[in-house]
Amino acid sequence: MQSFDVVVVGAGAAGLFCAGLAGQRGLKVLVLDHSEKVAEKVRISGGGRANFTNRDIDVRQPHKHFVGENPNFCRSALSRYTPADFIALLQKHGIPFHEKHKGQLFCDRSAGDLIDMLLAECAAGGVERRQPCGVKALRVTADGGYELDTDRGVVQTRKVVIATGGLSIPAIGATDFGFRVARQFGLRTVEPRPGLVPLTFDGAGWAPYAGLAGLALPVLIETGDKKNRIVFAEDLLFTHRGLSGPAVLQISSYWKPGTPIRINLAPEVDLPAALAEAKQRSRKLLANELAQWVPSRLAEAWVAQDTEWQRPVAECSDKALARLAERLARWELVPTGTEGYKKAEVTLGGVDTRELSQQTMESKQPGLYFIGEVVDVTGWLGGYNFQWAWASAHACATAL
């Protein structure tokens, strides 16, 4: 039977980073993953270029870009390992990167550079990696250590780190292993659900927009009310089944089933004033005037819904124009659901943060740690989830 100081289950962003750091601190580390490919979620992220962090994380209040039952939990780890720390590591490895917008940093060449760096960090720490190698059972030994039954035999260790991510994108190997381990040891979990995911619509209400698939435009999108109201200024994308794009992915983490989302389709324009002004000077059809401010396909789909809008703007009543302006600036609709885990970028929910130390990521079960996406901490779109992976892995490795 082989023995290690630490066994990390999960060879993704958090698992590899934690293993490398722990190994470089002199610990004997083994990484196990049931998947044949290493860090596949890293490889496909950010369109294959990995949006690996976000410069805009405010270290004084990092939690404002994170969702969970207690977003404050992530403060400690995020303030101790910052985007600047990770950028310095990339520069040490000579990996070129660029900022797209809103603080989002991507690899210049491909996400493969990032994976190579994580593997190099593991090699520097003498980390052993076994893939594919699933874990069939995990139990506590008489001396308070752990035994793992794996596809390649039994392994003994003092400490176990669960870094198995969440349920999103099952096609590349996502499983509920981390949640099962938490429940095995009596640790509470927050019900998981898809996050950063397209929203779906169906029935007669969606019919006028079904033909707009592929159309994108900048919008303001919001959900919730009063103090729970959250707003994003991002791009919206129409799909065959509903809405996607950064605007919808962001809002999906806050949207509650059965409640509406509200979209301003022309946030840069004072539509009531613009339409009133157009009525005074233009002989064009209303749809043609509208196409100055929103894509023409969208303008056509919109005016088709009301005969009063299907005429020259000069002939439209003030009331009809006001109604159109109001609808476009506050399009309210209730999604029927989401595209689910197959299209979700992350998993909301996970191991309840009340069961973990925010300093070390150790659970109330001594010697058992949880890091990364498996924890009930979910970042916004734009590199925040990767930064949580690095920061939680660093907090754990330092404590190990």
XYZ file of C-alpha atoms in Angstrom:
400
model
C 0.000 0.000 0.000
C 1.407 3.398 -1.011
C 1.458 6.291 1.388
C 1.356 10.075 0.739
C 1.191 13.244 2.835
C -1.641 14.604 0.681
C -3.976 13.136 -1.926
C -5.716 15.668 -4.183
C -8.813 14.358 -5.964
C -9.380 16.330 -9.178
C -6.816 17.387 -11.797
C -8.422 20.696 -12.748
C -7.380 24.286 -12.084
C -7.700 24.218 -8.274
C -6.434 20.648 -7.815
C -3.280 20.993 -9.912
C -2.418 24.397 -8.464
C -2.858 23.169 -4.885
C -0.831 20.005 -5.575
C 2.061 21.956 -7.117
C 2.227 24.438 -4.239
C 2.004 21.690 -1.589
C 4.675 19.613 -3.347
C 7.016 22.608 -3.560
C 6.615 23.009 0.206
C 8.098 19.547 0.694
C 4.989 17.371 0.929
C 4.617 14.062 -0.895
C 1.547 14.650 -3.078
C -0.605 12.408 -5.280
C -3.233 13.758 -7.723
C -6.047 11.434 -8.821
C -8.612 12.048 -11.565
C -11.061 9.629 -13.180
C -10.751 11.445 -16.517
C -8.094 10.596 -19.071
C -7.470 14.236 -20.002
C -5.930 16.729 -17.624
C -7.677 20.052 -16.870
C -10.146 19.703 -19.737
C -12.367 22.478 -18.349
C -9.375 24.829 -18.400
C -8.651 23.818 -22.001
C -12.118 24.715 -23.327
C -12.614 27.841 -21.198
C -12.627 31.354 -22.638
C -13.022 30.081 -26.195
C -9.861 28.007 -25.774
C -7.829 30.908 -24.380
C -8.753 30.651 -20.678
C -9.946 33.870 -19.050
C -7.663 33.010 -16.122
C -8.290 35.967 -13.795
C -9.745 39.459 -13.559
C -7.693 42.533 -12.698
C -10.791 44.306 -11.327
C -11.193 42.122 -8.236
C -11.310 44.572 -5.354
C -9.200 42.950 -2.639
C -10.982 45.015 0.006
C -14.384 43.624 -1.008
C -13.756 40.710 -3.363
C -17.055 39.117 -2.391
C -19.044 41.629 -4.448
C -18.225 39.602 -7.583
C -19.245 36.278 -6.039
C -22.501 34.455 -5.347
C -23.284 31.991 -2.547
C -25.086 31.753 0.772
C -22.139 33.624 2.327
C -20.100 35.473 -0.343
C -17.975 36.997 2.461
C -16.409 33.569 2.998
C -14.138 33.973 -0.049
C -12.627 37.243 1.222
C -9.816 35.710 3.213
C -8.408 33.509 0.441
C -8.902 36.122 -2.310
C -7.158 38.854 -0.349
C -4.163 36.586 0.380
C -3.674 35.407 -3.203
C -4.550 38.159 -5.661
C -4.717 38.470 -9.464
C -1.318 40.212 -9.286
C 0.166 37.103 -7.610
C -1.119 34.831 -10.365
C -0.007 37.251 -13.105
C 3.505 37.190 -11.610
C 3.506 33.385 -11.890
C 2.481 33.553 -15.564
C 5.246 36.061 -16.243
C 7.759 33.794 -14.515
C 6.739 31.049 -16.952
C 6.930 33.455 -19.912
C 3.268 33.078 -20.872
C 1.974 35.974 -22.995
C -1.516 37.283 -22.180
C -3.792 40.233 -22.898
C -6.714 42.099 -21.360
C -9.921 41.899 -23.376
C -12.204 44.286 -21.470
C -13.550 44.796 -17.954
C -10.303 43.477 -16.437
C -10.596 40.063 -18.132
C -7.190 38.469 -18.831
C -6.716 35.760 -21.487
C -3.776 33.706 -22.761
C -2.477 35.050 -26.102
C -1.893 31.617 -27.613
C -4.131 29.062 -25.938
C -5.304 27.661 -22.624
C -2.734 24.907 -23.210
C -0.071 27.341 -21.948
C -1.892 27.556 -18.623
C -2.201 23.763 -18.328
C 1.499 23.344 -19.175
C 2.333 25.849 -16.427
C 0.215 23.976 -13.846
C 1.878 20.693 -14.805
C 5.329 22.333 -14.614
C 4.490 23.607 -11.115
C 3.450 20.055 -10.155
C 6.689 18.650 -11.618
C 8.675 21.225 -9.618
C 6.991 19.853 -6.485
C 7.596 16.195 -7.395
C 3.840 15.591 -7.560
C 2.688 12.158 -8.743
C -0.382 12.156 -11.018
C -2.545 9.148 -11.868
C -5.010 9.463 -14.739
C -7.416 7.952 -15.474
C -7.797 6.699 -11.915
C -11.140 6.881 -10.170
C -11.756 6.803 -6.413
C -14.223 4.102 -5.385
C -14.252 4.703 -1.624
C -12.755 6.980 1.023
C -12.581 6.093 4.721
C -10.962 7.271 7.940
C -8.327 4.970 9.457
C -7.834 4.176 13.133
C -5.037 6.760 13.444
C -7.173 9.561 11.954
C -5.660 9.360 8.465
C -7.435 8.253 5.300
C -7.507 5.322 2.942
C -8.716 5.619 -0.641
C -9.743 2.643 -2.748
C -8.729 3.640 -6.274
C -8.768 1.960 -9.681
C -5.037 1.341 -9.130
C -5.132 -0.004 -5.598
C -5.379 1.350 -2.061
C -3.630 4.593 -1.089
C -2.977 5.921 2.432
C -2.675 9.591 3.304
C -2.828 12.024 6.200
C -4.866 14.609 4.284
C -7.356 14.615 1.406
C -8.165 17.626 -0.793
C -11.385 17.450 -2.818
C -11.001 19.592 -5.957
C -13.472 17.857 -8.240
C -15.298 20.931 -9.507
C -19.056 20.882 -9.960
C -21.677 19.280 -12.182
C -21.337 21.603 -15.175
C -20.334 20.186 -18.583
C -20.755 16.443 -17.852
C -19.504 15.662 -21.372
C -15.940 16.330 -20.176
C -16.230 14.292 -16.995
C -18.022 16.406 -14.365
C -19.459 14.297 -11.518
C -21.039 14.759 -8.095
C -18.142 12.983 -6.321
C -17.272 16.011 -4.157
C -20.844 16.382 -2.927
C -21.027 12.655 -2.147
C -17.854 12.879 -0.039
C -19.234 15.893 1.847
C -22.464 14.044 2.629
C -20.556 10.886 3.623
C -18.897 12.863 6.415
C -22.089 14.664 7.466
C -21.130 18.025 5.952
C -23.979 20.202 4.733
C -24.250 21.111 1.064
C -26.177 23.877 -0.684
C -28.399 22.398 -3.415
C -26.394 22.674 -6.654
C -27.831 24.246 -9.805
C -26.430 25.375 -13.167
C -24.714 28.792 -13.153
C -23.508 31.098 -15.953
C -25.995 29.328 -18.210
C -28.230 30.321 -21.162
C -31.929 30.830 -20.377
C -34.699 29.121 -22.364
C -38.177 30.259 -23.397
C -40.978 28.512 -25.229
C -44.598 28.768 -26.284
C -46.447 31.561 -28.027
C -44.696 34.260 -26.000
C -41.343 33.400 -27.552
C -42.590 32.865 -31.117
C -41.921 36.463 -32.341
C -38.228 36.160 -31.370
C -37.517 32.560 -32.426
C -36.186 33.753 -35.790
C -33.602 36.099 -34.257
C -31.025 33.375 -33.430
C -27.474 34.667 -33.862
C -28.376 38.318 -33.236
C -26.273 40.105 -30.581
C -26.532 43.582 -29.049
C -25.452 45.473 -25.896
C -28.176 45.665 -23.233
C -28.876 46.380 -19.591
C -30.312 43.264 -17.945
C -31.708 42.923 -14.433
C -33.579 40.593 -12.118
C -34.842 40.691 -8.550
C -36.457 43.645 -6.832
C -35.645 46.324 -4.280
C -32.536 45.341 -2.348
C -32.145 42.049 -4.241
C -32.112 43.793 -7.627
C -28.988 43.125 -9.684
C -28.124 44.773 -13.029
C -25.469 43.993 -15.659
C -24.415 45.964 -18.752
C -23.293 43.261 -21.208
C -23.999 41.796 -24.649
C -27.155 39.749 -25.253
C -27.309 36.895 -27.785
C -30.518 35.408 -29.230
C -30.390 31.606 -29.655
C -32.773 29.068 -31.190
C -34.097 28.193 -27.737
C -33.848 31.498 -25.896
C -31.227 33.991 -24.752
C -27.500 33.737 -24.068
C -24.410 35.923 -24.263
C -22.524 37.481 -21.329
C -25.607 39.460 -20.164
C -27.715 36.340 -19.705
C -24.905 34.177 -18.311
C -24.302 36.819 -15.633
C -27.963 37.244 -14.701
C -28.580 33.469 -14.664
C -26.635 33.130 -11.408
C -29.127 35.469 -9.708
C -32.334 34.497 -11.522
C -34.880 32.487 -9.527
C -37.195 30.113 -11.468
C -40.647 31.579 -12.064
C -39.473 35.190 -11.741
C -38.986 37.675 -14.597
C -35.887 39.218 -16.097
C -36.025 42.760 -17.478
C -33.984 43.948 -20.444
C -33.313 47.443 -21.798
C -32.651 46.766 -25.493
C -31.421 50.299 -26.231
C -29.589 51.431 -23.084
C -27.591 54.147 -24.862
C -30.678 55.998 -26.166
C -33.475 58.048 -24.626
C -36.082 56.267 -26.775
C -39.173 58.362 -25.912
C -37.305 61.555 -26.901
C -35.690 59.947 -29.976
C -38.993 58.596 -31.313
C -40.833 61.872 -30.631
C -38.110 63.727 -32.507
C -38.253 61.227 -35.414
C -42.011 61.733 -35.683
C -41.439 65.450 -36.363
C -38.885 65.047 -39.156
C -39.141 61.603 -40.781
C -41.332 59.943 -43.384
C -39.715 56.533 -42.902
C -41.481 53.473 -41.557
C -41.174 53.185 -37.796
C -39.168 49.953 -38.191
C -36.579 51.783 -40.333
C -36.221 54.596 -37.791
C -35.920 52.071 -34.974
C -33.081 50.327 -36.832
C -30.807 53.282 -35.961
C -30.787 52.182 -32.337
C -31.349 48.403 -32.382
C -30.435 45.786 -35.038
C -32.892 45.922 -37.972
C -33.986 42.276 -37.542
C -34.938 43.060 -33.970
C -36.765 46.230 -35.035
C -38.771 44.242 -37.621
C -39.659 41.512 -35.113
C -40.737 44.126 -32.611
C -43.036 46.248 -34.804
C -44.622 43.087 -36.252
C -46.303 42.596 -32.873
C -48.610 45.645 -33.125
C -50.404 47.010 -36.208
C -50.069 50.547 -34.822
C -46.273 50.234 -35.201
C -46.438 49.040 -38.822
C -46.654 52.474 -40.454
C -44.515 55.576 -41.069
C -43.299 57.059 -37.824
C -45.028 60.370 -38.647
C -48.384 58.571 -38.695
C -47.899 56.755 -35.363
C -49.816 58.079 -32.397
C -47.833 59.520 -29.483
C -49.352 56.782 -27.348
C -48.158 54.009 -29.681
C -44.620 55.432 -29.754
C -44.542 55.802 -25.959
C -45.703 52.193 -25.608
C -42.963 50.973 -27.949
C -40.280 52.983 -26.126
C -41.447 51.633 -22.767
C -41.503 48.012 -24.006
C -38.032 48.232 -25.558
C -36.526 49.865 -22.487
C -38.185 47.425 -20.120
C -38.772 44.140 -21.924
C -40.019 41.849 -19.154
C -40.103 38.099 -19.692
C -40.136 34.954 -17.561
C -37.702 32.204 -18.648
C -39.123 28.677 -18.679
C -35.767 27.293 -17.557
C -32.066 27.043 -18.391
C -29.955 24.977 -20.791
C -28.863 22.964 -17.738
C -25.454 21.570 -16.775
C -24.565 20.613 -20.344
C -24.196 24.326 -21.227
C -23.512 25.799 -17.767
C -20.024 27.201 -17.261
C -20.132 26.634 -13.501
C -22.132 25.035 -10.705
C -23.873 27.224 -8.142
C -24.167 25.802 -4.634
C -21.849 23.104 -3.290
C -20.240 22.380 0.055
C -21.727 24.783 2.606
C -19.099 27.358 3.625
C -20.232 27.052 7.256
C -18.576 23.625 7.210
C -15.176 25.038 6.130
C -12.436 27.252 7.522
C -12.034 30.349 5.353
C -8.344 30.480 6.301
C -7.416 26.895 5.399
C -10.389 25.383 3.467
C -10.321 22.461 5.929
C -13.748 21.043 6.737
C -15.122 20.122 10.143
C -13.966 16.602 9.260
C -10.253 16.916 10.260
C -7.805 16.432 7.407
C -10.483 16.792 4.681
C -10.327 19.940 2.543
C -12.550 21.324 -0.246
C -11.374 23.884 -2.814
C -12.537 25.521 -6.037
C -15.920 25.036 -7.658
C -17.103 22.248 -5.326
C -17.478 24.931 -2.604
C -20.575 27.180 -2.451
C -18.664 30.134 -3.922
C -19.402 31.112 -7.532
C -17.856 34.048 -9.349
C -19.199 36.303 -12.048
C -18.319 35.656 -15.669
C -14.942 37.143 -16.552
C -12.150 35.235 -14.797
C -13.520 35.389 -11.255
C -14.066 31.626 -10.937
C -10.491 30.889 -11.970
C -9.217 33.395 -9.400
C -11.266 31.591 -6.738
C -9.669 28.314 -7.876
C -6.147 29.774 -7.487
C -6.888 31.559 -4.200
C -8.686 28.658 -2.478
C -5.939 26.249 -3.666
C -3.257 28.584 -2.313
C -5.015 28.937 1.065
C -5.300 25.154 1.309
C -1.730 24.380 0.161
C -0.287 26.916 2.616
C -2.264 25.295 5.440
C -1.302 21.737 4.438
